[in-house]
Amino acid sequence: MPDITFIHFDGTEQGLEAPEGVSVMQAATGAGVAGIVAECGGSAMCATCHVIVDEAWADQLPPPLANELEMLECTATERQPTSRLSCQIKLTAAMQGLVVRIPERQQ
Ligand code: FES
């Protein structure tokens, strides 16, 4: 049960627990975290699940695949060096304590 902390654009933090194997996007939408739209349902086709991974975690996640990198060019808020599509980050036990920021807008 990894803990994840979402930091909203206004700085408020929202923590939740999520089971291993689900994506960060699924954890967020399942818990009603505002700002994760996920229009395409997790197919790496919309970029409305954009998150900015905390720098301390950026190197600890599996790197993005080509389709994710391509879609990260289409984010509503400018892409950052640690930007990811949250639907493409599958939670593992090693991600206990993951911190991601939600960008200003998703659409
Ligand atoms: Fe559409 Fe992640 S939910 S790209």
Coordinates of N, CA and C in Angstrom, one line a residue, residues 12 46-47 70 74 76 86 89 97:
T12 N -1.7 23.1 -1.4 CA -2.3 22.2 -0.5 C -1.9 20.8 -0.8
C46 N -4.2 11.6 -23.9 CA -4.8 12.8 -23.7 C -4.0 13.9 -22.9
A47 N -3.1 13.4 -22.1 CA -2.2 14.3 -21.3 C -2.9 15.1 -20.2
E70 N 5.9 11.4 -26.2 CA 5.2 12.1 -27.3 C 4.0 12.9 -26.8
C74 N 2.1 17.6 -25.3 CA 0.7 18.1 -25.5 C 0.1 18.5 -24.2
A76 N -1.3 20.8 -21.2 CA -1.9 22.1 -21.1 C -1.0 23.1 -20.4
S86 N 0.5 10.6 -15.3 CA 0.3 9.7 -14.1 C -0.3 8.4 -14.4
I89 N 2.4 5.6 -14.6 CA 3.3 5.3 -13.5 C 2.5 4.3 -12.7
G97 N 5.7 6.7 -0.5 CA 6.0 8.0 -0.2 C 6.2 8.9 -1.4

